[in-house]
CSV table of C-alpha atoms and ligand atoms in Angstrom, one decimal:
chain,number,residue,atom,x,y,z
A,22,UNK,CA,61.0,124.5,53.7
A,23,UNK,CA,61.3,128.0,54.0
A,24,UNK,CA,60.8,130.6,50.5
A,25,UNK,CA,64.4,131.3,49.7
A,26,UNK,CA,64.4,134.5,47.8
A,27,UNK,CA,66.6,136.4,45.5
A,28,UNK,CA,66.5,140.0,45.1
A,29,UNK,CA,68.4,141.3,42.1
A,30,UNK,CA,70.0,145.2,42.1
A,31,UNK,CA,69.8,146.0,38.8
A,32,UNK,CA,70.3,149.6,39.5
A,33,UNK,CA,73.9,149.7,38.1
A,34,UNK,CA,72.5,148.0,34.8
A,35,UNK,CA,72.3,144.0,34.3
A,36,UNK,CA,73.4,141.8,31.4
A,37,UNK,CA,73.7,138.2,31.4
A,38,UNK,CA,77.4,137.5,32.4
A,39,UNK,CA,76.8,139.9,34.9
A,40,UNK,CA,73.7,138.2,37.0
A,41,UNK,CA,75.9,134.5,36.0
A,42,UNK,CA,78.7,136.4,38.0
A,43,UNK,CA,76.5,137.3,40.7
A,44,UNK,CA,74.7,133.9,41.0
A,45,UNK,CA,78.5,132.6,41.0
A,46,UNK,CA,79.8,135.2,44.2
A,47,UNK,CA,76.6,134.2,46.0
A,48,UNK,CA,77.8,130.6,45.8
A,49,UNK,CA,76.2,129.2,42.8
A,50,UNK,CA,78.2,126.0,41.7
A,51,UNK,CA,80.0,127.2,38.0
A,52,UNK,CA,80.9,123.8,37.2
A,53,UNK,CA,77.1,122.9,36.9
A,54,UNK,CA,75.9,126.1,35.2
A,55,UNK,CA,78.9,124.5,32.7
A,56,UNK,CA,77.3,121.2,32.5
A,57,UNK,CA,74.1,122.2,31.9
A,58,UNK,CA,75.1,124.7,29.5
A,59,UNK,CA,77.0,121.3,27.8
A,60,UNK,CA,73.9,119.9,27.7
A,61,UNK,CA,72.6,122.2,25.3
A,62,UNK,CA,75.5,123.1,23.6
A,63,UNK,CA,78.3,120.4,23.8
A,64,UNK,CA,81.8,121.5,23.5
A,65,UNK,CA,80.8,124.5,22.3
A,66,UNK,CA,81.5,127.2,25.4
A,67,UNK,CA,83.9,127.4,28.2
A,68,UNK,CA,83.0,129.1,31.2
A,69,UNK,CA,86.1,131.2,33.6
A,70,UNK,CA,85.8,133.1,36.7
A,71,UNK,CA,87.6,135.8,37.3
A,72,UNK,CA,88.1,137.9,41.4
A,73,UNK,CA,88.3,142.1,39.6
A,74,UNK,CA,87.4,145.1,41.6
A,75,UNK,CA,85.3,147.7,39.7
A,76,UNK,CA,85.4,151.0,41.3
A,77,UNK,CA,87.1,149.5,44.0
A,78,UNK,CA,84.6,146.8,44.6
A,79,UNK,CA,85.6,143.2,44.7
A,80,UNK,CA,83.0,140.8,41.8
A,81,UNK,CA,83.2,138.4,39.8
A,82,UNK,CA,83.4,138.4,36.2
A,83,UNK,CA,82.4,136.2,34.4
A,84,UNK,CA,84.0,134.8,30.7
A,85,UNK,CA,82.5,132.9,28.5
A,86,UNK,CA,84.8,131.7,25.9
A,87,UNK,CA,83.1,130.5,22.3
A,88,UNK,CA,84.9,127.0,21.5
A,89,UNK,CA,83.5,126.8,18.1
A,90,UNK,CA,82.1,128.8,15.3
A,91,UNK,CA,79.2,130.7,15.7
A,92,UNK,CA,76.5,131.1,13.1
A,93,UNK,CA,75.4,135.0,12.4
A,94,UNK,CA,72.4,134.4,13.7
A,95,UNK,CA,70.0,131.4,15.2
A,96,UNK,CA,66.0,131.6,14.9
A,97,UNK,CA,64.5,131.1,18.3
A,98,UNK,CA,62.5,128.1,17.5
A,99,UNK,CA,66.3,126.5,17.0
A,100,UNK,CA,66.9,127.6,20.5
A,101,UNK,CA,63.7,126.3,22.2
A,102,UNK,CA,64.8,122.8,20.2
A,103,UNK,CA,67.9,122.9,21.8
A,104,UNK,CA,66.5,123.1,25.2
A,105,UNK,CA,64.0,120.8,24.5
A,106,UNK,CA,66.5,118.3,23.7
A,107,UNK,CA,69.1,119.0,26.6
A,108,UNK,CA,69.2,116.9,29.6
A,109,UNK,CA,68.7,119.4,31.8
A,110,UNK,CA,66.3,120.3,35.1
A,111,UNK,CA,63.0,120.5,34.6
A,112,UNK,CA,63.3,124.0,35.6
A,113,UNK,CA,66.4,125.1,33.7
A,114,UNK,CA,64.5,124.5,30.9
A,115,UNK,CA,61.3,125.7,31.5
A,116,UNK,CA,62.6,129.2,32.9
A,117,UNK,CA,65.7,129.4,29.9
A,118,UNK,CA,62.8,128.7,27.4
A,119,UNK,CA,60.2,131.5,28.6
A,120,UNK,CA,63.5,134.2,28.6
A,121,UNK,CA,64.2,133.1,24.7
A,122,UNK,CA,60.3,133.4,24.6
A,123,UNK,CA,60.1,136.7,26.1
A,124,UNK,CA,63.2,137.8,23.8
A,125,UNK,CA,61.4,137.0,20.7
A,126,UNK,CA,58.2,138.2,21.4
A,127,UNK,CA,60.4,141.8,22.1
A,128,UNK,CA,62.3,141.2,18.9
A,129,UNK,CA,59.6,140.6,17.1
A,130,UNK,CA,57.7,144.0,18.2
A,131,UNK,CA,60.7,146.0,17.2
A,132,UNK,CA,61.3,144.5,13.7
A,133,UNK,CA,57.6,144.4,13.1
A,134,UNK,CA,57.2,140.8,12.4
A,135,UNK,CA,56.3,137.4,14.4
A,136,UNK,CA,58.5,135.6,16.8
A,137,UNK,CA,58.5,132.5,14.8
A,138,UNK,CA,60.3,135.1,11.9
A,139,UNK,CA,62.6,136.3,14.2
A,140,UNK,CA,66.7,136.1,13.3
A,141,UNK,CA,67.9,136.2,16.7
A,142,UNK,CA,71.8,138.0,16.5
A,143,UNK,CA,73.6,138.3,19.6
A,144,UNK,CA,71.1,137.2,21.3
A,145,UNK,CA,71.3,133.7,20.0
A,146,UNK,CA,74.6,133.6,20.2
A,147,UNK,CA,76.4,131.0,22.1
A,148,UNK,CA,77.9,132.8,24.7
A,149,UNK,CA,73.8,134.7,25.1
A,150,UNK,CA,72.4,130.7,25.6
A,151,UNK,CA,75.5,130.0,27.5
A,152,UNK,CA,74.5,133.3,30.1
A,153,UNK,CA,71.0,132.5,30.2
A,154,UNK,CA,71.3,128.8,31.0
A,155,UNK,CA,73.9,129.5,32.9
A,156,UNK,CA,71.8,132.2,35.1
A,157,UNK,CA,68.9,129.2,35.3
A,158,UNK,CA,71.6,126.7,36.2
A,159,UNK,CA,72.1,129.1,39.1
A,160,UNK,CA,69.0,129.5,40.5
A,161,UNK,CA,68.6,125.9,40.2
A,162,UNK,CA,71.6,125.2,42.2
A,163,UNK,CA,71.2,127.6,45.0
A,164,UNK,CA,67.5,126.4,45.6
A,165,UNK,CA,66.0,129.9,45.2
A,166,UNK,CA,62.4,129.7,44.6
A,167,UNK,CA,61.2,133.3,44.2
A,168,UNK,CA,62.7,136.3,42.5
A,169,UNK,CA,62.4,140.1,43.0
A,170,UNK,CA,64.7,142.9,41.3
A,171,UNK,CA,65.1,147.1,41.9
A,172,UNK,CA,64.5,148.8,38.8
A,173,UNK,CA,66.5,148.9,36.1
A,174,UNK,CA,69.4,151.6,34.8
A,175,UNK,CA,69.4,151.0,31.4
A,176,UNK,CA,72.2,153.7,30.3
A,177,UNK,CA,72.1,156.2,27.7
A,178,UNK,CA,74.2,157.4,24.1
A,179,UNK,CA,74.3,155.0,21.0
A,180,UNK,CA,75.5,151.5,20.8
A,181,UNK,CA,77.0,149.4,17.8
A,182,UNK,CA,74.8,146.1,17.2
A,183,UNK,CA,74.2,144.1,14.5
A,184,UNK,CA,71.5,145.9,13.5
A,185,UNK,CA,74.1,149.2,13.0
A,186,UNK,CA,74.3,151.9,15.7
A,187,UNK,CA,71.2,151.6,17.6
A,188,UNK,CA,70.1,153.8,20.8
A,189,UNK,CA,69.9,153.2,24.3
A,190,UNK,CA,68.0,151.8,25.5
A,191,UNK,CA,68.3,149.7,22.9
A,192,UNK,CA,65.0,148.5,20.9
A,193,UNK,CA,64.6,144.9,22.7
A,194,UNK,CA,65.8,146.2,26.2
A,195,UNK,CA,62.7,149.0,25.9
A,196,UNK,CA,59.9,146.6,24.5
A,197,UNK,CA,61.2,143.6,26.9
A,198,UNK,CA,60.9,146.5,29.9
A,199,UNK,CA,57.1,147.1,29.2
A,200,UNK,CA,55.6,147.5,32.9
A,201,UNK,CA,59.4,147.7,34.6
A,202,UNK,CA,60.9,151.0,36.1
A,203,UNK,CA,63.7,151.9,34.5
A,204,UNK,CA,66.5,154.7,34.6
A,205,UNK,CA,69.1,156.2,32.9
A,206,UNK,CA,71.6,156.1,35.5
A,207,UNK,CA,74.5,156.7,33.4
A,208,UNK,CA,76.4,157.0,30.4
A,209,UNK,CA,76.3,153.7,27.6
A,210,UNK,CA,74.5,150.1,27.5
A,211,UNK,CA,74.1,149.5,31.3
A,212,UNK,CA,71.6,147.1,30.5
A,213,UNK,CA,71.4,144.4,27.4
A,214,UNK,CA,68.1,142.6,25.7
A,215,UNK,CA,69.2,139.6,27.8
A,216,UNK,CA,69.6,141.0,31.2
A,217,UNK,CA,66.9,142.5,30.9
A,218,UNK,CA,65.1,139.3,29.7
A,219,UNK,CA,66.2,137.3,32.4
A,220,UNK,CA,65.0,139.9,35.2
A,221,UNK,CA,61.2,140.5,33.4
A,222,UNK,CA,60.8,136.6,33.3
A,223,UNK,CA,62.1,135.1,36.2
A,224,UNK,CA,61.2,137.8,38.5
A,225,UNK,CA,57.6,138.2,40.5
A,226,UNK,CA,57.9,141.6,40.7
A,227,UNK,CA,59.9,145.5,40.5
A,228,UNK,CA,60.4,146.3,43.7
A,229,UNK,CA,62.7,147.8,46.7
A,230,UNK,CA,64.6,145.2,48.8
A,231,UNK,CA,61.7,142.8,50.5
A,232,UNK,CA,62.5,142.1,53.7
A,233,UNK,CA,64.8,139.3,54.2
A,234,UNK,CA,67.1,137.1,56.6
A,235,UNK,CA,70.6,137.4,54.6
A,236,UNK,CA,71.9,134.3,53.5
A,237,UNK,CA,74.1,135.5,51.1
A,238,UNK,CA,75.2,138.4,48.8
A,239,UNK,CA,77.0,138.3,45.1
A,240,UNK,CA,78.5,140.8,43.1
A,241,UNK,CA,78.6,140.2,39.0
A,242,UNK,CA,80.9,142.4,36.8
A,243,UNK,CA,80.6,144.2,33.7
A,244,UNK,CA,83.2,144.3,31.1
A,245,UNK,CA,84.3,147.9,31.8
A,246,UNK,CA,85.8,150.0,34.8
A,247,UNK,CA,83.7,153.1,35.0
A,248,UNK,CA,85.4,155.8,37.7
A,249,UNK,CA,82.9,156.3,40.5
A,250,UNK,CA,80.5,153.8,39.9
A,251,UNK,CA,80.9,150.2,40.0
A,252,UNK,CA,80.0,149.0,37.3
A,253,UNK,CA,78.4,145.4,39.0
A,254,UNK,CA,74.8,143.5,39.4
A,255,UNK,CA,74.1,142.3,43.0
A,256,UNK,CA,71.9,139.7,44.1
A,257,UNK,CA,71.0,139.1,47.8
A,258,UNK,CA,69.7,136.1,48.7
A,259,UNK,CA,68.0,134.8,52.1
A,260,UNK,CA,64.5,133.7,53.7
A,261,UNK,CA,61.8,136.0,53.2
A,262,UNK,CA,60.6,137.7,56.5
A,263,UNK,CA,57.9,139.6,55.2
A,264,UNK,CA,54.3,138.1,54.8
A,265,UNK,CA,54.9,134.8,52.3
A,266,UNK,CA,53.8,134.6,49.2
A,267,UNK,CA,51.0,132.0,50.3
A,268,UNK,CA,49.3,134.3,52.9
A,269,UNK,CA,49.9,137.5,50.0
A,270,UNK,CA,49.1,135.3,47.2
A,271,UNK,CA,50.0,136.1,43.7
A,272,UNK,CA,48.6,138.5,41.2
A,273,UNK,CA,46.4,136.5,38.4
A,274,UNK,CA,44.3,137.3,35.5
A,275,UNK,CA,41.5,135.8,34.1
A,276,UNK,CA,40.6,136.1,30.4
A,277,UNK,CA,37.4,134.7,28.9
A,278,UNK,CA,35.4,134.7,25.9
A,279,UNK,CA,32.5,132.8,24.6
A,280,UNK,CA,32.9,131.4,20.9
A,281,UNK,CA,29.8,129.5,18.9
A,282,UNK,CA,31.7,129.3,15.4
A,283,UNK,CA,35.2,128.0,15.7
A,284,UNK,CA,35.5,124.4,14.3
A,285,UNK,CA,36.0,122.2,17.0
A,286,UNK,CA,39.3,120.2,15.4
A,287,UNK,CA,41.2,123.8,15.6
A,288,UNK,CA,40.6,124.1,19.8
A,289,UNK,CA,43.2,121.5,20.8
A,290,UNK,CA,45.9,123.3,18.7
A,291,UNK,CA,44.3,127.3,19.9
A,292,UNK,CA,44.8,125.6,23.7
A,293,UNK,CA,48.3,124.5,23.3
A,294,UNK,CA,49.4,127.4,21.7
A,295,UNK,CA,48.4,129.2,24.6
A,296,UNK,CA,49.9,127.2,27.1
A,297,UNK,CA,53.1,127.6,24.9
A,298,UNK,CA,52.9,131.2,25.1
A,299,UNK,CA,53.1,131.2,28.6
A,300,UNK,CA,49.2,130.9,30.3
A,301,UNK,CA,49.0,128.8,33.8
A,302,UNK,CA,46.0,126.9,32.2
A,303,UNK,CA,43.6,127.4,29.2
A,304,UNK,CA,40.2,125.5,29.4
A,305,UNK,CA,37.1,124.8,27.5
A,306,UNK,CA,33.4,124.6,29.2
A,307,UNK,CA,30.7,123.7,26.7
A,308,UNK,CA,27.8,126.5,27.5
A,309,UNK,CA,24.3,126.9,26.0
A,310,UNK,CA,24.6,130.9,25.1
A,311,UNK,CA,22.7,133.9,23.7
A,312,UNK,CA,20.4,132.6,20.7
A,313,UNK,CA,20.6,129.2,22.4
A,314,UNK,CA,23.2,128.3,20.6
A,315,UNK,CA,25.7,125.1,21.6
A,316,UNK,CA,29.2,127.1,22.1
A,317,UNK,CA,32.0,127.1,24.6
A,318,UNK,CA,33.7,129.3,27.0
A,319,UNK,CA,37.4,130.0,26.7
A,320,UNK,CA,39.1,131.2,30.0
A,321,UNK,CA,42.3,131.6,30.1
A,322,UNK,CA,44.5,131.7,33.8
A,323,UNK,CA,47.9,133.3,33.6
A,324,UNK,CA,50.4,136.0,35.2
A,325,UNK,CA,49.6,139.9,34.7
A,326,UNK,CA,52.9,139.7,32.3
A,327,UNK,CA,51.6,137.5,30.2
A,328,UNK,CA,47.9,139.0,29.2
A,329,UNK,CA,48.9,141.1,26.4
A,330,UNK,CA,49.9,138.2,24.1
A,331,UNK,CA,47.4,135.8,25.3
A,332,UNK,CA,44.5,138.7,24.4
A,333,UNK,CA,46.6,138.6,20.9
A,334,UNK,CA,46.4,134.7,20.6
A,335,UNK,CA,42.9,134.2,21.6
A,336,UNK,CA,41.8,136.8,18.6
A,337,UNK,CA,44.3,135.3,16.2
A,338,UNK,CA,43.5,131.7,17.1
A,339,UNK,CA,39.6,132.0,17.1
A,340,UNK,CA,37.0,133.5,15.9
A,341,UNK,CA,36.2,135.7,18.8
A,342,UNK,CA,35.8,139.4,18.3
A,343,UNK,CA,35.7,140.4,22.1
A,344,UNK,CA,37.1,139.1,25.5
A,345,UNK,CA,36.5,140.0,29.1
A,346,UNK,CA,39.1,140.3,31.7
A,347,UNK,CA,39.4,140.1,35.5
A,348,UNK,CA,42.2,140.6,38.1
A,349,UNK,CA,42.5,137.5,40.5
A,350,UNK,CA,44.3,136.5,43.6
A,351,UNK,CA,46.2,133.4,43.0
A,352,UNK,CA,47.0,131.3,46.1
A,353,UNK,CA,49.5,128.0,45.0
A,354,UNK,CA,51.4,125.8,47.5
A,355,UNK,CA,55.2,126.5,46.6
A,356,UNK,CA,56.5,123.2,44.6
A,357,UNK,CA,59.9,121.5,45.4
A,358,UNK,CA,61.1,118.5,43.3
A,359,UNK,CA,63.3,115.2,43.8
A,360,UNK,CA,64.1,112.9,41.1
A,361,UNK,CA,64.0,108.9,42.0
A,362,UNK,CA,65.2,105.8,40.3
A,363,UNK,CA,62.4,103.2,39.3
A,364,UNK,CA,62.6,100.8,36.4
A,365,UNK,CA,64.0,102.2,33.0
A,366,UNK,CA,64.8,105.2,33.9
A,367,UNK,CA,64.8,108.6,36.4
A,368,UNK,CA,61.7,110.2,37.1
A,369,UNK,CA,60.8,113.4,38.9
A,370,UNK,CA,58.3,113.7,42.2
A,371,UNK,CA,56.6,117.2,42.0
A,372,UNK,CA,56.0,117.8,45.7
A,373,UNK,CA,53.5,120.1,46.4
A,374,UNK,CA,54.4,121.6,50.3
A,375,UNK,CA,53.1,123.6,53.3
A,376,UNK,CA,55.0,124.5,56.5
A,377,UNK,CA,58.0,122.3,55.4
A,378,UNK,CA,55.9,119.0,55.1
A,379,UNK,CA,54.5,117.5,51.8
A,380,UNK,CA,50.7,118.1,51.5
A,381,UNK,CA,51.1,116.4,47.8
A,382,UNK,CA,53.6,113.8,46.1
A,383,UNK,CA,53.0,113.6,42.4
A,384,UNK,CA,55.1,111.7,39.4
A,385,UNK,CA,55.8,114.0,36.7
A,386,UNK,CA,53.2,112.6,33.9
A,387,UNK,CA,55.8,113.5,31.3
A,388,UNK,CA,58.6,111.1,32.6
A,389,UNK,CA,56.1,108.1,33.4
A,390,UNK,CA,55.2,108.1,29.8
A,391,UNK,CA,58.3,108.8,28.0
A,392,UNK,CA,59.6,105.7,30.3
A,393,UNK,CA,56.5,103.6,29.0
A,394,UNK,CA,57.1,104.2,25.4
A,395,UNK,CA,61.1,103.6,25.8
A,396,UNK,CA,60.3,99.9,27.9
A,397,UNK,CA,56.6,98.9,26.6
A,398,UNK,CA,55.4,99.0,30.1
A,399,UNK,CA,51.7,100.0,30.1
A,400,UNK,CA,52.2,103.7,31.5
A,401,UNK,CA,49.4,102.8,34.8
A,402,UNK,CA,52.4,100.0,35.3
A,403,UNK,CA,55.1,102.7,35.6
A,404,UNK,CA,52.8,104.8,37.4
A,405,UNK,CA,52.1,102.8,39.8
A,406,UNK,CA,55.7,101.7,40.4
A,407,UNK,CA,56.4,105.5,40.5
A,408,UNK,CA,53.9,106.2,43.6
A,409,UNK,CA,55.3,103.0,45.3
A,410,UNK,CA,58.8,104.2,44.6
A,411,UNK,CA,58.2,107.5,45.9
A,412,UNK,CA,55.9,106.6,49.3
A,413,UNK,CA,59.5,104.2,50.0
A,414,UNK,CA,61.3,107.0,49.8
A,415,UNK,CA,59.2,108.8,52.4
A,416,UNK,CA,57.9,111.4,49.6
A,417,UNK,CA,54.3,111.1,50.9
A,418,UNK,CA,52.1,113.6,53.0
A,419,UNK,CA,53.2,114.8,55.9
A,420,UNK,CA,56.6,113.8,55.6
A,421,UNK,CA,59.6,117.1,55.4
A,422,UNK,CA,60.5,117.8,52.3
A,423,UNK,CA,64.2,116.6,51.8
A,424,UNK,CA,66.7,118.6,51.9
A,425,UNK,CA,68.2,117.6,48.4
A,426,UNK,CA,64.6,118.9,46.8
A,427,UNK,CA,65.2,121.7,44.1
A,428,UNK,CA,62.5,124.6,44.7
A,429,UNK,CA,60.5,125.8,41.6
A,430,UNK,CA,62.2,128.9,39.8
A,431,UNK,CA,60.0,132.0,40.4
A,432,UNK,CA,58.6,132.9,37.3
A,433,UNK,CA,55.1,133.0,37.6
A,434,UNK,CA,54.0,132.3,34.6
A,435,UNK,CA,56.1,129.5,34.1
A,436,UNK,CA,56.3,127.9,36.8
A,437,UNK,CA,52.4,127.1,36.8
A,438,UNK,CA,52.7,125.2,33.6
A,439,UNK,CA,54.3,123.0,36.3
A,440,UNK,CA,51.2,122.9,37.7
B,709,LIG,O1,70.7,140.0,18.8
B,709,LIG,C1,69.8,140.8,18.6
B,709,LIG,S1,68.5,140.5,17.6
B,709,LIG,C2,69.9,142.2,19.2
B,709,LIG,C3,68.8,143.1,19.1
B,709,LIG,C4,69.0,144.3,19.7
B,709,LIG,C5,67.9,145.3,19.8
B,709,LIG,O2,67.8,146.1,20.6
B,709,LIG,S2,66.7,145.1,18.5
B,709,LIG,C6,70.2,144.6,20.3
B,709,LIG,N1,71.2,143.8,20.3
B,709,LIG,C7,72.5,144.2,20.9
B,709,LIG,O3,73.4,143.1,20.9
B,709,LIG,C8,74.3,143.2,22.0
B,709,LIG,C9,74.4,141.9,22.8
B,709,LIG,O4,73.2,141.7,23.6
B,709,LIG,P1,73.1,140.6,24.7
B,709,LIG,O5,71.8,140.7,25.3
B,709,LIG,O6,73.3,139.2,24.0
B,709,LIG,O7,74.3,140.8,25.7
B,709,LIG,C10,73.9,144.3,22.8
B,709,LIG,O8,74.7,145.4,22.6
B,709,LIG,C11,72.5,144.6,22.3
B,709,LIG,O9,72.1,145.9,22.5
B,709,LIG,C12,71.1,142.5,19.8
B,710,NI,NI1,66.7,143.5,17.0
């Protein structure tokens, strides 16, 4: 199966609606961004299309209309709840819970606090989840597995918020942008916290159009009509022409320290807080170190994007006082995935693919055990029934990957908690 890519042009500004317009133009089904975004927020949001012209040139806009009333504002641990508990694609989630991630770590930096303090405003509102589940509904549905964008014009002047009359860029739009190019490029908020959000954490890199065989092209708008410059985010979509992303390999980092005086019932909790916070993997290796003394290396695998706060976890969550880091090439087979009927319920296939065939066909561990608990199977039972079920269905080695498998989103540091 060939990389489909996505290249967003952001350099007319981005905001959510915009990129779920975009998505939408390029083909992107609406009526399943709208069910997914039911599944996290039922009859709560409405979603409408709309063919305008902004300076001239033909979009499509976007409206998301709020059903219900809206609390003033939502923490963001109530948001990664309600994603947790939507029936939604694996991917949908995972990628709409590392933007709300990456918007509270940003929030969190402006107001001085932690994320976990964070009152989310507009941000949280519904029409914000609706655009960002709506933009990973997108994705989803067109199959694109990796993500580039231009950089960003962010605008200029003052803004009303609920925080008062902010500048711009506003606060979250400038801490969310560490490590981005951005521009003015005009006059006003080109750019909101959650475009923004959605471009630094579903996209690989900031670049210039990659090469690319055109498969399609869509054209978001903004609310307002500026003379001379359309006010609209593209997104051009197509097979990537240019060396793949398995011969180029992606950028990694590689964090490690060696600890001898944390208590051992406080690593299980340090490691999954890192793998919440956005690392590929976080591991353990018991080690005999300086002093001979019994202790363990921590190492710590994740995107370039995601150091900063891991360095800040790994010193709050242990005892360490020092950690070393290293730049790595990352080489990963790109993942598709198909869901499958067995007994009790649906489960997912992760299917791990080289050259179009399967090189790997693996149950998703989550579903076999969630189905064990809900039937009081033994989970090996389901397992097993799971392999069977998927080998029938001709997801085995060697075999193409079907045409109805949905490619991995391409944030990188999400998409390896896949892994
Ligand atoms: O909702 C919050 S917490 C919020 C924070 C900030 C900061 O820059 S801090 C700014 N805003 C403004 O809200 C609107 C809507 O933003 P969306 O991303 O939901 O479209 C926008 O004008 C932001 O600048 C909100
Ligand atoms: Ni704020």
């Amino acid at each position: 199966m060939p990389e489909r890519h996505a290249w967003i042009d952001a350099s007319a500004g981005v905001a959510g609606d915009m990129l779920l317009g975009a998505l939408t133009d390029a083909g992107a089904d609406l009526d399943f961004a709208q069910r997914c975004i039911d599944a996290v927020l039922p009859d709560s949001v409405r979603l409408r299309s709309e063919r305008v012209t902004r300076a001239g040139i033909a979009a499509i806009k976007v409206h998301v209309d709020v059903l219900v009333e809206d609390p003033p504002h939502r923490t963001w641990r109530t948001i990664a709840q309600l994603l947790a508990d939507a029936d939604l694609p694996e991917d949908v989630r995972q990628n709409a819970t590392a933007v709300f991630a990456k918007l509270a770590e940003a929030e969190a930096k402006v107001h001085g606090t932690t994320p976990e303090e964070i009152h989310f405003h507009e941000v949280g509102a519904l029409d914000s989840i609706a655009d960002v589940v709506g933009v990973c509904a997108g994705l989803h549905d067109l199959a694109i597995s990796s993500l580039t964008a231009s950089r960003v014009a962010v605008g200029s002047g003052t803004v009303k918020a609920a925080h008062g009359r902010i500048p711009v860029p506003v606060p979250a739009v400038t801490r969310l942008a560490s490590g981005w190019e951005l521009v003015a490029g005009g006059e006003g908020e080109l750019t909101t916290p959650t475009g923004m959000a959605l471009v630094v954490t579903l996209c690989r890199e900031c670049t210039d159009l990659p090469a690319l065989r055109m498969d399609s092209v869509g054209l978001g708008a903004g609310s307002k009509d500026f003379h001379g410059r359309a006010n609209v985010t593209r997104i051009l979509v197509g097979e990537r022409t240019s060396p793949s992303r398995q011969d180029r390999g992606d950028s990694a980092v590689l964090i490690e320290a060696n600890v001898d005086d944390l208590d051992p019932r406080l690593w299980p909790g340090a490691l999954a807080d890192l793998m919440a916070a956005g690392a590929s993997d976080a591991w353990l290796v018991p080690i005999t170190m300086k002093k001979g003394r019994p202790a363990h290396t921590l190492t710590v695998l994740s995107h370039p994007s995601a150091a900063d706060r891991l360095r800040e976890l790994i010193f709050t969550r242990t005892t360490t006082i020092g950690v070393r880091q290293t730049d790595y090439r990352k080489f990963a087979l790109p993942r598709a995935w198909v869901t499958i009927k067995i007994t009790g319920g649906e489960i997912m296939i992760k299917l791990a693919h080289r050259n179009g065939l399967i090189e790997q066909a693996t149950p998703e561990f989550d579903h076999i055990t969630k189905i064990a608990t809900a039937t009081g199977t033994p989970a090996q039972i389901v397992l097993s029934e799971a392999i069977a079920a998927a080998w029938t269905a001709g997801l085995r080695p060697g075999e193409p990957v079907p045409e109805n498998a949905h490619s991995t989103s391409s944030n990188p540091t999400e998409q390896e908690h896949l892994s």
